[in-house]
Amino acid sequence: MEYLNLFIKSIFVDNMVFAFFLGMCSFLAVSKNVKTAAGLGLAVIFVLGITLPLNYLLYEYILKPGALAWLNPNYASIDLSFLSYIVFIATIATFTQIVEMAVEKFAPGLYNSLGIFLPLIAVNCAILGGSLFMKERAYETLGEAFVFGIGSGVGWFLAIVCMAAIREKLAYSKVPAGLKGLGIAFIITGLMGLAFMSFMGIQL
Amino acid sequence: MNKDIYTKPFFLTNPITVLVLGICSSLAVTVQLKGALVMALSVTIVTACSSLILSLLRNTIPNRVRIIVQLVVVAMFVILIDQFLQAFAYDTSKMLSVYIGLIITNCIIMGRIEAFALGNKPWPSFVDGACNGLGYGMILIIVAFFRELLGSGTLFGYQVIPASWYLENGGWYMNNGLMILPPMALIILGCVVWIQRSIQKELQEK
């Protein structure tokens, strides 16, 4: 049950886009049509679901204060947690690079539709943000880290697909000249964020 | 040196309102002016210094691995800033929580490195990085000014709206609680974009 709660919570209550503004850049840049938005969303779910458990293991067994005790009891006083930014981002960048090469080799069709988004993901704040939240909120098991990763990914997917659908319809409406494009996109995101705030009171 | 480098990042190519870079890690820190100011300064320092370093290294980095090299340099500066804040401004560092770490993936930094530092001499790259950081900071501070003033009636933590105006003291004024919620940052930003584009008509999208 706990996993299910965490899953629902990370999709709706702690939505990456609407509650924490993470992944905004690609969210605004790639939400012009639903199909590409869904492609990027799927890639984000995939990368979050894998890098979060990886970073969890690295943090738990190497970086955490006293984490090196399993190697040698004398190392118990070592605290490498200041290195976590560099380790997390290196994991993410390496992983996206590997995924990109693997997809290019084994699934050229998918690569052509997703290809350009994969390198973008390395600098998508939602991915690094997921790892940092995992560290800050101190999730206790590998399972929790994995569920949190998938849940945040699904939340991000949902947000970008909704946004793309709204923007497709928006093409037919009259928007004041100064607000066209970026301005109205900000305001719509804000309004969607207000709508998502209604999930906040839910106790899980 | 071209003087465009100094002025453009503030208006014509402002990273937030025109280039749409670096929105990710910025909006959540605009509830209070103090957080916004710290964030703006941190981003300016990181952008300027990493542009300088990568511009010095630009002829030696192999093209295929350049993203990872860039990320490592940027992450190094962010770690320095994070450790500095934890040592000298612990409360602020707690308040900004993960958003300091997220400077690493702030698209302004990568954007300026890719678009400018890798093709220019060190000193112009440094200036370009610094000015873009400041242009970004300017928007953060505008948004934070309105959110803090309307949301809690203070500026930098000092009470600005007279206490006797408030309803509970027999006045007529109430803080707008909506301003403290995250979505309002986006709506204010939308209005900033609107004002800017009404003045600079050449930026309007078709």
mmCIF file of C-alpha atoms in Angstrom:
data_model
loop_
_atom_site.group_PDB
_atom_site.id
_atom_site.type_symbol
_atom_site.label_atom_id
_atom_site.label_comp_id
_atom_site.label_asym_id
_atom_site.label_seq_id
_atom_site.Cartn_x
_atom_site.Cartn_y
_atom_site.Cartn_z
ATOM 1 C CA MET A 1 0.000 0.000 0.000
ATOM 2 C CA GLU A 2 2.796 2.380 0.876
ATOM 3 C CA TYR A 3 4.185 2.095 -2.614
ATOM 4 C CA LEU A 4 0.802 2.868 -4.129
ATOM 5 C CA ASN A 5 0.449 5.926 -1.894
ATOM 6 C CA LEU A 6 3.883 7.156 -2.848
ATOM 7 C CA PHE A 7 3.090 6.556 -6.506
ATOM 8 C CA ILE A 8 -0.154 8.552 -6.441
ATOM 9 C CA LYS A 9 1.449 11.262 -4.323
ATOM 10 C CA SER A 10 4.368 11.741 -6.684
ATOM 11 C CA ILE A 11 2.053 11.958 -9.696
ATOM 12 C CA PHE A 12 -0.534 14.400 -8.383
ATOM 13 C CA VAL A 13 0.404 16.059 -5.104
ATOM 14 C CA ASP A 14 4.125 16.514 -5.730
ATOM 15 C CA ASN A 15 3.820 16.932 -9.474
ATOM 16 C CA MET A 16 7.253 17.810 -10.862
ATOM 17 C CA VAL A 17 5.971 20.533 -13.152
ATOM 18 C CA PHE A 18 3.151 22.147 -11.226
ATOM 19 C CA ALA A 19 4.423 21.916 -7.677
ATOM 20 C CA PHE A 20 8.175 22.286 -8.207
ATOM 21 C CA PHE A 21 8.607 23.827 -11.684
ATOM 22 C CA LEU A 22 11.081 21.159 -12.710
ATOM 23 C CA GLY A 23 11.692 20.367 -16.347
ATOM 24 C CA MET A 24 10.074 23.656 -17.346
ATOM 25 C CA CYS A 25 12.403 24.423 -20.228
ATOM 26 C CA SER A 26 11.662 21.328 -22.252
ATOM 27 C CA PHE A 27 8.081 21.443 -20.972
ATOM 28 C CA LEU A 28 7.560 24.799 -22.695
ATOM 29 C CA ALA A 29 9.711 24.094 -25.717
ATOM 30 C CA VAL A 30 8.371 20.668 -26.697
ATOM 31 C CA SER A 31 4.676 21.045 -25.850
ATOM 32 C CA LYS A 32 3.583 22.286 -29.249
ATOM 33 C CA ASN A 33 2.028 19.030 -30.401
ATOM 34 C CA VAL A 34 0.767 16.015 -28.533
ATOM 35 C CA LYS A 35 2.725 13.340 -30.345
ATOM 36 C CA THR A 36 6.222 14.674 -29.703
ATOM 37 C CA ALA A 37 5.203 15.673 -26.192
ATOM 38 C CA ALA A 38 4.159 12.092 -25.471
ATOM 39 C CA GLY A 39 7.464 10.821 -26.902
ATOM 40 C CA LEU A 40 9.507 13.051 -24.638
ATOM 41 C CA GLY A 41 7.276 12.203 -21.693
ATOM 42 C CA LEU A 42 7.878 8.468 -22.181
ATOM 43 C CA ALA A 43 11.629 9.027 -22.421
ATOM 44 C CA VAL A 44 11.533 10.981 -19.155
ATOM 45 C CA ILE A 45 9.598 8.224 -17.361
ATOM 46 C CA PHE A 46 12.137 5.681 -18.577
ATOM 47 C CA VAL A 47 15.224 7.680 -17.595
ATOM 48 C CA LEU A 48 13.804 8.703 -14.205
ATOM 49 C CA GLY A 49 12.792 5.120 -13.455
ATOM 50 C CA ILE A 50 16.353 3.905 -14.029
ATOM 51 C CA THR A 51 18.595 6.740 -12.825
ATOM 52 C CA LEU A 52 16.786 7.169 -9.507
ATOM 53 C CA PRO A 53 17.460 3.642 -8.215
ATOM 54 C CA LEU A 54 21.034 3.884 -9.585
ATOM 55 C CA ASN A 55 21.665 7.132 -7.760
ATOM 56 C CA TYR A 56 19.975 5.695 -4.689
ATOM 57 C CA LEU A 57 22.465 2.836 -4.597
ATOM 58 C CA LEU A 58 25.408 5.164 -5.179
ATOM 59 C CA TYR A 59 24.257 7.493 -2.415
ATOM 60 C CA GLU A 60 23.442 4.722 0.029
ATOM 61 C CA TYR A 61 26.678 2.756 -0.387
ATOM 62 C CA ILE A 62 29.270 5.380 -1.292
ATOM 63 C CA LEU A 63 28.276 8.965 -0.622
ATOM 64 C CA LYS A 64 26.184 9.041 2.544
ATOM 65 C CA PRO A 65 27.950 10.000 5.781
ATOM 66 C CA GLY A 66 29.413 6.756 7.061
ATOM 67 C CA ALA A 67 28.278 4.830 3.994
ATOM 68 C CA LEU A 68 31.721 3.404 3.312
ATOM 69 C CA ALA A 69 31.631 1.394 6.533
ATOM 70 C CA TRP A 70 30.752 -1.751 4.553
ATOM 71 C CA LEU A 71 34.232 -1.650 2.996
ATOM 72 C CA ASN A 72 36.171 -1.221 6.189
ATOM 73 C CA PRO A 73 34.912 -0.123 9.626
ATOM 74 C CA ASN A 74 37.632 2.526 9.736
ATOM 75 C CA TYR A 75 35.951 4.406 6.910
ATOM 76 C CA ALA A 76 32.815 5.018 8.975
ATOM 77 C CA SER A 77 33.738 8.641 9.621
ATOM 78 C CA ILE A 78 34.043 9.555 5.942
ATOM 79 C CA ASP A 79 31.349 11.860 4.564
ATOM 80 C CA LEU A 80 31.338 12.194 0.797
ATOM 81 C CA SER A 81 27.867 13.682 0.493
ATOM 82 C CA PHE A 82 29.244 16.963 -0.895
ATOM 83 C CA LEU A 83 30.152 15.004 -4.023
ATOM 84 C CA SER A 84 26.574 13.970 -4.665
ATOM 85 C CA TYR A 85 25.802 16.656 -7.291
ATOM 86 C CA ILE A 86 28.707 15.667 -9.456
ATOM 87 C CA VAL A 87 28.048 11.925 -9.062
ATOM 88 C CA PHE A 88 24.324 12.264 -9.765
ATOM 89 C CA ILE A 89 24.780 14.370 -12.873
ATOM 90 C CA ALA A 90 27.548 12.109 -14.137
ATOM 91 C CA THR A 91 25.280 9.060 -13.729
ATOM 92 C CA ILE A 92 22.485 10.809 -15.564
ATOM 93 C CA ALA A 93 24.668 12.085 -18.403
ATOM 94 C CA THR A 94 26.369 8.721 -18.849
ATOM 95 C CA PHE A 95 23.108 6.849 -18.729
ATOM 96 C CA THR A 96 21.423 9.033 -21.324
ATOM 97 C CA GLN A 97 24.478 8.660 -23.539
ATOM 98 C CA ILE A 98 24.316 4.859 -23.227
ATOM 99 C CA VAL A 99 20.581 4.780 -23.860
ATOM 100 C CA GLU A 100 21.026 6.976 -26.889
ATOM 101 C CA MET A 101 23.658 4.688 -28.360
ATOM 102 C CA ALA A 102 21.666 1.542 -27.553
ATOM 103 C CA VAL A 103 18.476 2.887 -29.060
ATOM 104 C CA GLU A 104 20.338 4.077 -32.144
ATOM 105 C CA LYS A 105 21.816 0.598 -32.631
ATOM 106 C CA PHE A 106 18.890 -1.677 -31.819
ATOM 107 C CA ALA A 107 15.780 0.360 -32.564
ATOM 108 C CA PRO A 108 16.480 2.866 -35.330
ATOM 109 C CA GLY A 109 12.765 3.546 -35.781
ATOM 110 C CA LEU A 110 12.362 4.613 -32.184
ATOM 111 C CA TYR A 111 15.605 6.551 -32.420
ATOM 112 C CA ASN A 112 14.293 8.622 -35.267
ATOM 113 C CA SER A 113 11.193 9.607 -33.355
ATOM 114 C CA LEU A 114 12.898 10.039 -29.976
ATOM 115 C CA GLY A 115 16.495 10.647 -30.966
ATOM 116 C CA ILE A 116 16.685 14.383 -30.572
ATOM 117 C CA PHE A 117 15.076 14.299 -27.132
ATOM 118 C CA LEU A 118 17.432 11.842 -25.551
ATOM 119 C CA PRO A 119 20.441 14.176 -25.241
ATOM 120 C CA LEU A 120 18.072 16.896 -24.033
ATOM 121 C CA ILE A 121 17.099 14.733 -21.119
ATOM 122 C CA ALA A 122 20.559 14.906 -19.555
ATOM 123 C CA VAL A 123 19.925 18.545 -18.736
ATOM 124 C CA ASN A 124 16.244 18.179 -17.902
ATOM 125 C CA CYS A 125 15.968 19.465 -14.350
ATOM 126 C CA ALA A 126 13.213 16.989 -13.549
ATOM 127 C CA ILE A 127 15.737 14.144 -13.713
ATOM 128 C CA LEU A 128 18.387 15.701 -11.492
ATOM 129 C CA GLY A 129 15.622 17.133 -9.312
ATOM 130 C CA GLY A 130 14.253 13.623 -8.780
ATOM 131 C CA SER A 131 17.620 12.426 -7.524
ATOM 132 C CA LEU A 132 18.066 15.449 -5.261
ATOM 133 C CA PHE A 133 14.592 15.058 -3.776
ATOM 134 C CA MET A 134 15.329 11.399 -3.201
ATOM 135 C CA LYS A 135 18.414 12.407 -1.233
ATOM 136 C CA GLU A 136 16.672 15.184 0.685
ATOM 137 C CA ARG A 137 13.556 13.230 1.631
ATOM 138 C CA ALA A 138 15.689 10.201 2.548
ATOM 139 C CA TYR A 139 13.660 7.416 0.934
ATOM 140 C CA GLU A 140 14.438 4.255 2.777
ATOM 141 C CA THR A 141 14.403 1.402 0.299
ATOM 142 C CA LEU A 142 15.370 0.788 -3.291
ATOM 143 C CA GLY A 143 11.706 0.064 -4.022
ATOM 144 C CA GLU A 144 10.646 3.479 -2.767
ATOM 145 C CA ALA A 145 13.266 5.196 -4.913
ATOM 146 C CA PHE A 146 12.077 3.268 -7.957
ATOM 147 C CA VAL A 147 8.387 3.975 -7.347
ATOM 148 C CA PHE A 148 9.117 7.656 -6.727
ATOM 149 C CA GLY A 149 11.083 7.818 -9.981
ATOM 150 C CA ILE A 150 8.340 6.208 -12.066
ATOM 151 C CA GLY A 151 5.641 8.265 -10.333
ATOM 152 C CA SER A 152 7.369 11.592 -10.954
ATOM 153 C CA GLY A 153 7.956 10.553 -14.540
ATOM 154 C CA VAL A 154 4.283 9.761 -15.034
ATOM 155 C CA GLY A 155 3.361 13.101 -13.449
ATOM 156 C CA TRP A 156 5.636 14.919 -15.858
ATOM 157 C CA PHE A 157 4.258 12.922 -18.806
ATOM 158 C CA LEU A 158 0.712 13.808 -17.809
ATOM 159 C CA ALA A 159 1.563 17.482 -17.476
ATOM 160 C CA ILE A 160 3.289 17.816 -20.837
ATOM 161 C CA VAL A 161 0.594 15.886 -22.712
ATOM 162 C CA CYS A 162 -2.185 18.043 -21.195
ATOM 163 C CA MET A 163 -0.238 21.178 -21.996
ATOM 164 C CA ALA A 164 0.359 20.102 -25.595
ATOM 165 C CA ALA A 165 -3.332 19.303 -26.033
ATOM 166 C CA ILE A 166 -4.313 22.751 -24.753
ATOM 167 C CA ARG A 167 -1.768 24.498 -26.938
ATOM 168 C CA GLU A 168 -3.002 22.658 -30.035
ATOM 169 C CA LYS A 169 -6.495 24.005 -29.385
ATOM 170 C CA LEU A 170 -5.119 27.424 -28.562
ATOM 171 C CA ALA A 171 -3.995 27.875 -32.153
ATOM 172 C CA TYR A 172 -7.604 28.688 -33.037
ATOM 173 C CA SER A 173 -8.212 31.306 -30.371
ATOM 174 C CA LYS A 174 -7.614 35.030 -30.308
ATOM 175 C CA VAL A 175 -4.763 35.929 -27.964
ATOM 176 C CA PRO A 176 -3.520 39.524 -27.453
ATOM 177 C CA ALA A 177 -0.438 40.126 -29.608
ATOM 178 C CA GLY A 178 1.989 40.574 -26.725
ATOM 179 C CA LEU A 179 0.870 37.391 -25.026
ATOM 180 C CA LYS A 180 1.078 35.114 -28.065
ATOM 181 C CA GLY A 181 3.333 32.107 -27.688
ATOM 182 C CA LEU A 182 5.392 32.318 -24.539
ATOM 183 C CA GLY A 183 3.263 34.643 -22.428
ATOM 184 C CA ILE A 184 0.075 32.662 -22.750
ATOM 185 C CA ALA A 185 1.991 29.418 -22.208
ATOM 186 C CA PHE A 186 3.213 30.717 -18.849
ATOM 187 C CA ILE A 187 -0.268 31.769 -17.823
ATOM 188 C CA ILE A 188 -1.851 28.465 -18.849
ATOM 189 C CA THR A 189 0.797 26.565 -16.911
ATOM 190 C CA GLY A 190 0.017 28.752 -13.907
ATOM 191 C CA LEU A 191 -3.691 28.049 -14.197
ATOM 192 C CA MET A 192 -3.083 24.307 -14.559
ATOM 193 C CA GLY A 193 -0.871 24.536 -11.497
ATOM 194 C CA LEU A 194 -3.729 26.135 -9.565
ATOM 195 C CA ALA A 195 -5.970 23.268 -10.664
ATOM 196 C CA PHE A 196 -3.413 20.716 -9.508
ATOM 197 C CA MET A 197 -3.213 22.435 -6.124
ATOM 198 C CA SER A 198 -6.603 20.952 -5.332
ATOM 199 C CA PHE A 199 -4.823 17.619 -4.846
ATOM 200 C CA MET A 200 -2.730 19.104 -2.085
ATOM 201 C CA GLY A 201 -5.227 18.568 0.699
ATOM 202 C CA ILE A 202 -5.408 14.837 0.023
ATOM 203 C CA GLN A 203 -4.022 12.741 2.842
ATOM 204 C CA LEU A 204 -2.456 9.503 1.700
ATOM 205 C CA MET B 1 34.638 44.555 -27.635
ATOM 206 C CA ASN B 2 31.076 44.844 -28.773
ATOM 207 C CA LYS B 3 28.859 46.652 -26.310
ATOM 208 C CA ASP B 4 25.874 44.479 -27.267
ATOM 209 C CA ILE B 5 27.318 41.830 -24.968
ATOM 210 C CA TYR B 6 26.550 44.070 -22.015
ATOM 211 C CA THR B 7 23.069 45.263 -22.875
ATOM 212 C CA LYS B 8 21.384 42.532 -24.896
ATOM 213 C CA PRO B 9 21.006 39.941 -22.127
ATOM 214 C CA PHE B 10 18.875 42.363 -20.125
ATOM 215 C CA PHE B 11 16.228 43.097 -22.735
ATOM 216 C CA LEU B 12 16.467 41.883 -26.315
ATOM 217 C CA THR B 13 17.811 38.426 -25.524
ATOM 218 C CA ASN B 14 16.832 38.125 -21.891
ATOM 219 C CA PRO B 15 17.351 34.473 -20.949
ATOM 220 C CA ILE B 16 13.961 34.055 -19.275
ATOM 221 C CA THR B 17 11.493 36.202 -21.174
ATOM 222 C CA VAL B 18 12.921 35.790 -24.666
ATOM 223 C CA LEU B 19 15.122 32.718 -24.848
ATOM 224 C CA VAL B 20 13.007 30.700 -22.354
ATOM 225 C CA LEU B 21 16.061 29.306 -20.599
ATOM 226 C CA GLY B 22 16.518 28.529 -16.935
ATOM 227 C CA ILE B 23 12.933 28.685 -15.813
ATOM 228 C CA CYS B 24 13.172 25.311 -14.141
ATOM 229 C CA SER B 25 15.165 26.020 -11.044
ATOM 230 C CA SER B 26 14.132 29.611 -10.656
ATOM 231 C CA LEU B 27 10.440 30.080 -10.036
ATOM 232 C CA ALA B 28 10.176 28.226 -6.773
ATOM 233 C CA VAL B 29 12.697 30.570 -5.153
ATOM 234 C CA THR B 30 10.749 33.766 -5.819
ATOM 235 C CA VAL B 31 8.466 33.687 -2.776
ATOM 236 C CA GLN B 32 10.862 36.014 -0.964
ATOM 237 C CA LEU B 33 13.295 38.600 -2.267
ATOM 238 C CA LYS B 34 16.118 37.205 -0.171
ATOM 239 C CA GLY B 35 15.994 33.777 -1.778
ATOM 240 C CA ALA B 36 15.687 35.308 -5.228
ATOM 241 C CA LEU B 37 18.714 37.524 -4.639
ATOM 242 C CA VAL B 38 20.874 34.646 -3.427
ATOM 243 C CA MET B 39 19.754 32.520 -6.371
ATOM 244 C CA ALA B 40 20.454 35.340 -8.843
ATOM 245 C CA LEU B 41 23.953 35.893 -7.480
ATOM 246 C CA SER B 42 24.743 32.177 -7.418
ATOM 247 C CA VAL B 43 23.634 31.705 -11.010
ATOM 248 C CA THR B 44 25.616 34.759 -12.121
ATOM 249 C CA ILE B 45 28.784 33.493 -10.487
ATOM 250 C CA VAL B 46 28.387 29.969 -11.842
ATOM 251 C CA THR B 47 27.573 31.114 -15.381
ATOM 252 C CA ALA B 48 30.426 33.617 -15.516
ATOM 253 C CA CYS B 49 33.076 31.319 -14.030
ATOM 254 C CA SER B 50 32.145 28.215 -15.990
ATOM 255 C CA SER B 51 31.990 30.223 -19.234
ATOM 256 C CA LEU B 52 35.489 31.487 -18.473
ATOM 257 C CA ILE B 53 36.909 28.034 -17.735
ATOM 258 C CA LEU B 54 35.255 26.336 -20.701
ATOM 259 C CA SER B 55 36.324 29.124 -22.992
ATOM 260 C CA LEU B 56 39.915 28.555 -21.884
ATOM 261 C CA LEU B 57 39.497 24.822 -22.546
ATOM 262 C CA ARG B 58 37.510 25.206 -25.761
ATOM 263 C CA ASN B 59 40.247 24.017 -28.121
ATOM 264 C CA THR B 60 41.145 20.930 -26.125
ATOM 265 C CA ILE B 61 37.727 19.353 -25.448
ATOM 266 C CA PRO B 62 36.800 16.571 -27.888
ATOM 267 C CA ASN B 63 33.420 17.311 -29.404
ATOM 268 C CA ARG B 64 31.747 14.016 -28.500
ATOM 269 C CA VAL B 65 32.254 14.257 -24.754
ATOM 270 C CA ARG B 66 31.809 17.990 -24.391
ATOM 271 C CA ILE B 67 28.449 17.794 -22.593
ATOM 272 C CA ILE B 68 29.926 15.694 -19.808
ATOM 273 C CA VAL B 69 32.967 17.979 -19.506
ATOM 274 C CA GLN B 70 30.679 21.005 -19.292
ATOM 275 C CA LEU B 71 28.521 19.365 -16.653
ATOM 276 C CA VAL B 72 31.549 18.492 -14.546
ATOM 277 C CA VAL B 73 32.902 22.052 -14.629
ATOM 278 C CA VAL B 74 29.489 23.513 -13.812
ATOM 279 C CA ALA B 75 28.893 20.979 -11.049
ATOM 280 C CA MET B 76 32.219 21.905 -9.480
ATOM 281 C CA PHE B 77 31.217 25.572 -9.159
ATOM 282 C CA VAL B 78 27.784 24.646 -7.865
ATOM 283 C CA ILE B 79 29.338 22.464 -5.169
ATOM 284 C CA LEU B 80 31.561 25.395 -4.135
ATOM 285 C CA ILE B 81 28.547 27.698 -3.867
ATOM 286 C CA ASP B 82 26.498 25.097 -2.025
ATOM 287 C CA GLN B 83 29.252 24.477 0.530
ATOM 288 C CA PHE B 84 29.751 28.223 0.943
ATOM 289 C CA LEU B 85 26.053 28.802 1.617
ATOM 290 C CA GLN B 86 25.877 25.901 4.040
ATOM 291 C CA ALA B 87 28.795 27.357 5.952
ATOM 292 C CA PHE B 88 27.837 31.049 6.015
ATOM 293 C CA ALA B 89 24.101 31.259 5.319
ATOM 294 C CA TYR B 90 22.634 28.026 6.578
ATOM 295 C CA ASP B 91 19.017 29.243 6.776
ATOM 296 C CA THR B 92 19.037 30.462 3.200
ATOM 297 C CA SER B 93 20.628 27.247 2.063
ATOM 298 C CA LYS B 94 17.862 25.248 3.805
ATOM 299 C CA MET B 95 15.210 27.480 2.239
ATOM 300 C CA LEU B 96 16.575 27.004 -1.294
ATOM 301 C CA SER B 97 16.932 23.239 -0.657
ATOM 302 C CA VAL B 98 17.381 21.315 -3.897
ATOM 303 C CA TYR B 99 17.228 24.372 -6.112
ATOM 304 C CA ILE B 100 20.882 25.232 -5.503
ATOM 305 C CA GLY B 101 21.844 21.809 -6.818
ATOM 306 C CA LEU B 102 19.557 22.336 -9.763
ATOM 307 C CA ILE B 103 21.677 25.258 -10.953
ATOM 308 C CA ILE B 104 23.724 22.513 -12.637
ATOM 309 C CA THR B 105 20.914 21.781 -15.050
ATOM 310 C CA ASN B 106 19.935 25.415 -15.424
ATOM 311 C CA CYS B 107 19.695 25.750 -19.173
ATOM 312 C CA ILE B 108 21.119 29.282 -19.163
ATOM 313 C CA ILE B 109 24.513 27.973 -18.212
ATOM 314 C CA MET B 110 24.646 25.182 -20.770
ATOM 315 C CA GLY B 111 23.041 27.474 -23.323
ATOM 316 C CA ARG B 112 25.612 30.244 -22.927
ATOM 317 C CA ILE B 113 28.486 27.755 -22.919
ATOM 318 C CA GLU B 114 27.282 26.045 -26.077
ATOM 319 C CA ALA B 115 26.272 29.209 -27.879
ATOM 320 C CA PHE B 116 29.005 31.590 -26.797
ATOM 321 C CA ALA B 117 31.868 30.360 -24.637
ATOM 322 C CA LEU B 118 32.895 27.512 -26.950
ATOM 323 C CA GLY B 119 33.453 29.920 -29.819
ATOM 324 C CA ASN B 120 34.853 33.022 -28.137
ATOM 325 C CA LYS B 121 37.834 34.286 -26.164
ATOM 326 C CA PRO B 122 37.821 33.926 -22.357
ATOM 327 C CA TRP B 123 37.156 37.544 -21.340
ATOM 328 C CA PRO B 124 34.109 38.168 -23.590
ATOM 329 C CA SER B 125 32.766 34.763 -22.477
ATOM 330 C CA PHE B 126 33.104 35.778 -18.849
ATOM 331 C CA VAL B 127 31.255 39.053 -19.482
ATOM 332 C CA ASP B 128 28.582 37.297 -21.508
ATOM 333 C CA GLY B 129 28.049 34.753 -18.739
ATOM 334 C CA ALA B 130 27.890 37.425 -16.057
ATOM 335 C CA CYS B 131 25.452 39.627 -17.999
ATOM 336 C CA ASN B 132 23.157 36.703 -18.772
ATOM 337 C CA GLY B 133 23.194 35.702 -15.132
ATOM 338 C CA LEU B 134 22.264 39.255 -14.172
ATOM 339 C CA GLY B 135 19.545 39.459 -16.809
ATOM 340 C CA TYR B 136 18.091 36.296 -15.336
ATOM 341 C CA GLY B 137 18.459 37.691 -11.816
ATOM 342 C CA MET B 138 16.646 40.869 -12.823
ATOM 343 C CA ILE B 139 13.515 38.911 -13.776
ATOM 344 C CA LEU B 140 13.720 36.800 -10.621
ATOM 345 C CA ILE B 141 13.849 39.937 -8.510
ATOM 346 C CA ILE B 142 10.913 41.564 -10.317
ATOM 347 C CA VAL B 143 8.787 38.464 -9.760
ATOM 348 C CA ALA B 144 9.921 38.075 -6.153
ATOM 349 C CA PHE B 145 9.216 41.768 -5.444
ATOM 350 C CA PHE B 146 5.550 41.439 -6.370
ATOM 351 C CA ARG B 147 5.110 38.047 -4.730
ATOM 352 C CA GLU B 148 6.617 39.122 -1.428
ATOM 353 C CA LEU B 149 4.921 42.529 -1.371
ATOM 354 C CA LEU B 150 1.439 41.265 -2.220
ATOM 355 C CA GLY B 151 1.753 37.873 -0.568
ATOM 356 C CA SER B 152 3.178 38.754 2.811
ATOM 357 C CA GLY B 153 3.338 42.559 2.858
ATOM 358 C CA THR B 154 7.099 42.574 3.395
ATOM 359 C CA LEU B 155 10.251 43.311 1.397
ATOM 360 C CA PHE B 156 13.450 41.474 2.371
ATOM 361 C CA GLY B 157 11.555 40.418 5.506
ATOM 362 C CA TYR B 158 10.772 43.990 6.633
ATOM 363 C CA GLN B 159 7.135 44.964 7.041
ATOM 364 C CA VAL B 160 6.306 47.484 4.310
ATOM 365 C CA ILE B 161 2.537 47.666 4.505
ATOM 366 C CA PRO B 162 1.620 49.455 7.760
ATOM 367 C CA ALA B 163 0.380 47.029 10.397
ATOM 368 C CA SER B 164 -2.615 49.253 11.190
ATOM 369 C CA TRP B 165 -4.015 48.667 7.693
ATOM 370 C CA TYR B 166 -4.656 44.994 8.370
ATOM 371 C CA LEU B 167 -8.139 43.681 9.051
ATOM 372 C CA GLU B 168 -7.196 42.136 12.371
ATOM 373 C CA ASN B 169 -5.999 45.565 13.571
ATOM 374 C CA GLY B 170 -9.203 47.236 12.504
ATOM 375 C CA GLY B 171 -8.053 48.231 9.005
ATOM 376 C CA TRP B 172 -9.170 47.139 5.550
ATOM 377 C CA TYR B 173 -6.176 45.270 4.086
ATOM 378 C CA MET B 174 -5.476 41.563 3.737
ATOM 379 C CA ASN B 175 -2.473 39.735 2.295
ATOM 380 C CA ASN B 176 -3.188 37.872 -0.901
ATOM 381 C CA GLY B 177 -2.446 34.273 0.068
ATOM 382 C CA LEU B 178 -2.581 33.192 -3.561
ATOM 383 C CA MET B 179 0.697 35.005 -4.253
ATOM 384 C CA ILE B 180 2.603 32.596 -2.033
ATOM 385 C CA LEU B 181 1.444 29.565 -4.018
ATOM 386 C CA PRO B 182 3.804 28.409 -6.779
ATOM 387 C CA PRO B 183 1.467 28.875 -9.782
ATOM 388 C CA MET B 184 1.284 32.631 -9.238
ATOM 389 C CA ALA B 185 4.973 32.937 -10.128
ATOM 390 C CA LEU B 186 4.111 31.711 -13.617
ATOM 391 C CA ILE B 187 1.197 34.074 -13.984
ATOM 392 C CA ILE B 188 3.305 37.076 -12.895
ATOM 393 C CA LEU B 189 5.998 35.979 -15.315
ATOM 394 C CA GLY B 190 3.380 35.776 -18.057
ATOM 395 C CA CYS B 191 2.441 39.386 -17.305
ATOM 396 C CA VAL B 192 6.104 40.470 -17.352
ATOM 397 C CA VAL B 193 6.455 38.887 -20.784
ATOM 398 C CA TRP B 194 3.279 40.635 -21.910
ATOM 399 C CA ILE B 195 4.519 44.065 -20.785
ATOM 400 C CA GLN B 196 7.925 43.566 -22.356
ATOM 401 C CA ARG B 197 6.456 42.453 -25.669
ATOM 402 C CA SER B 198 4.002 45.310 -25.756
ATOM 403 C CA ILE B 199 6.942 47.710 -25.530
ATOM 404 C CA GLN B 200 9.349 45.817 -27.786
ATOM 405 C CA LYS B 201 6.997 44.881 -30.583
ATOM 406 C CA GLU B 202 9.673 43.096 -32.607
ATOM 407 C CA LEU B 203 9.620 40.252 -30.053
ATOM 408 C CA GLN B 204 5.967 39.389 -30.621
ATOM 409 C CA GLU B 205 5.270 35.921 -31.987
ATOM 410 C CA LYS B 206 3.014 35.394 -34.965
#
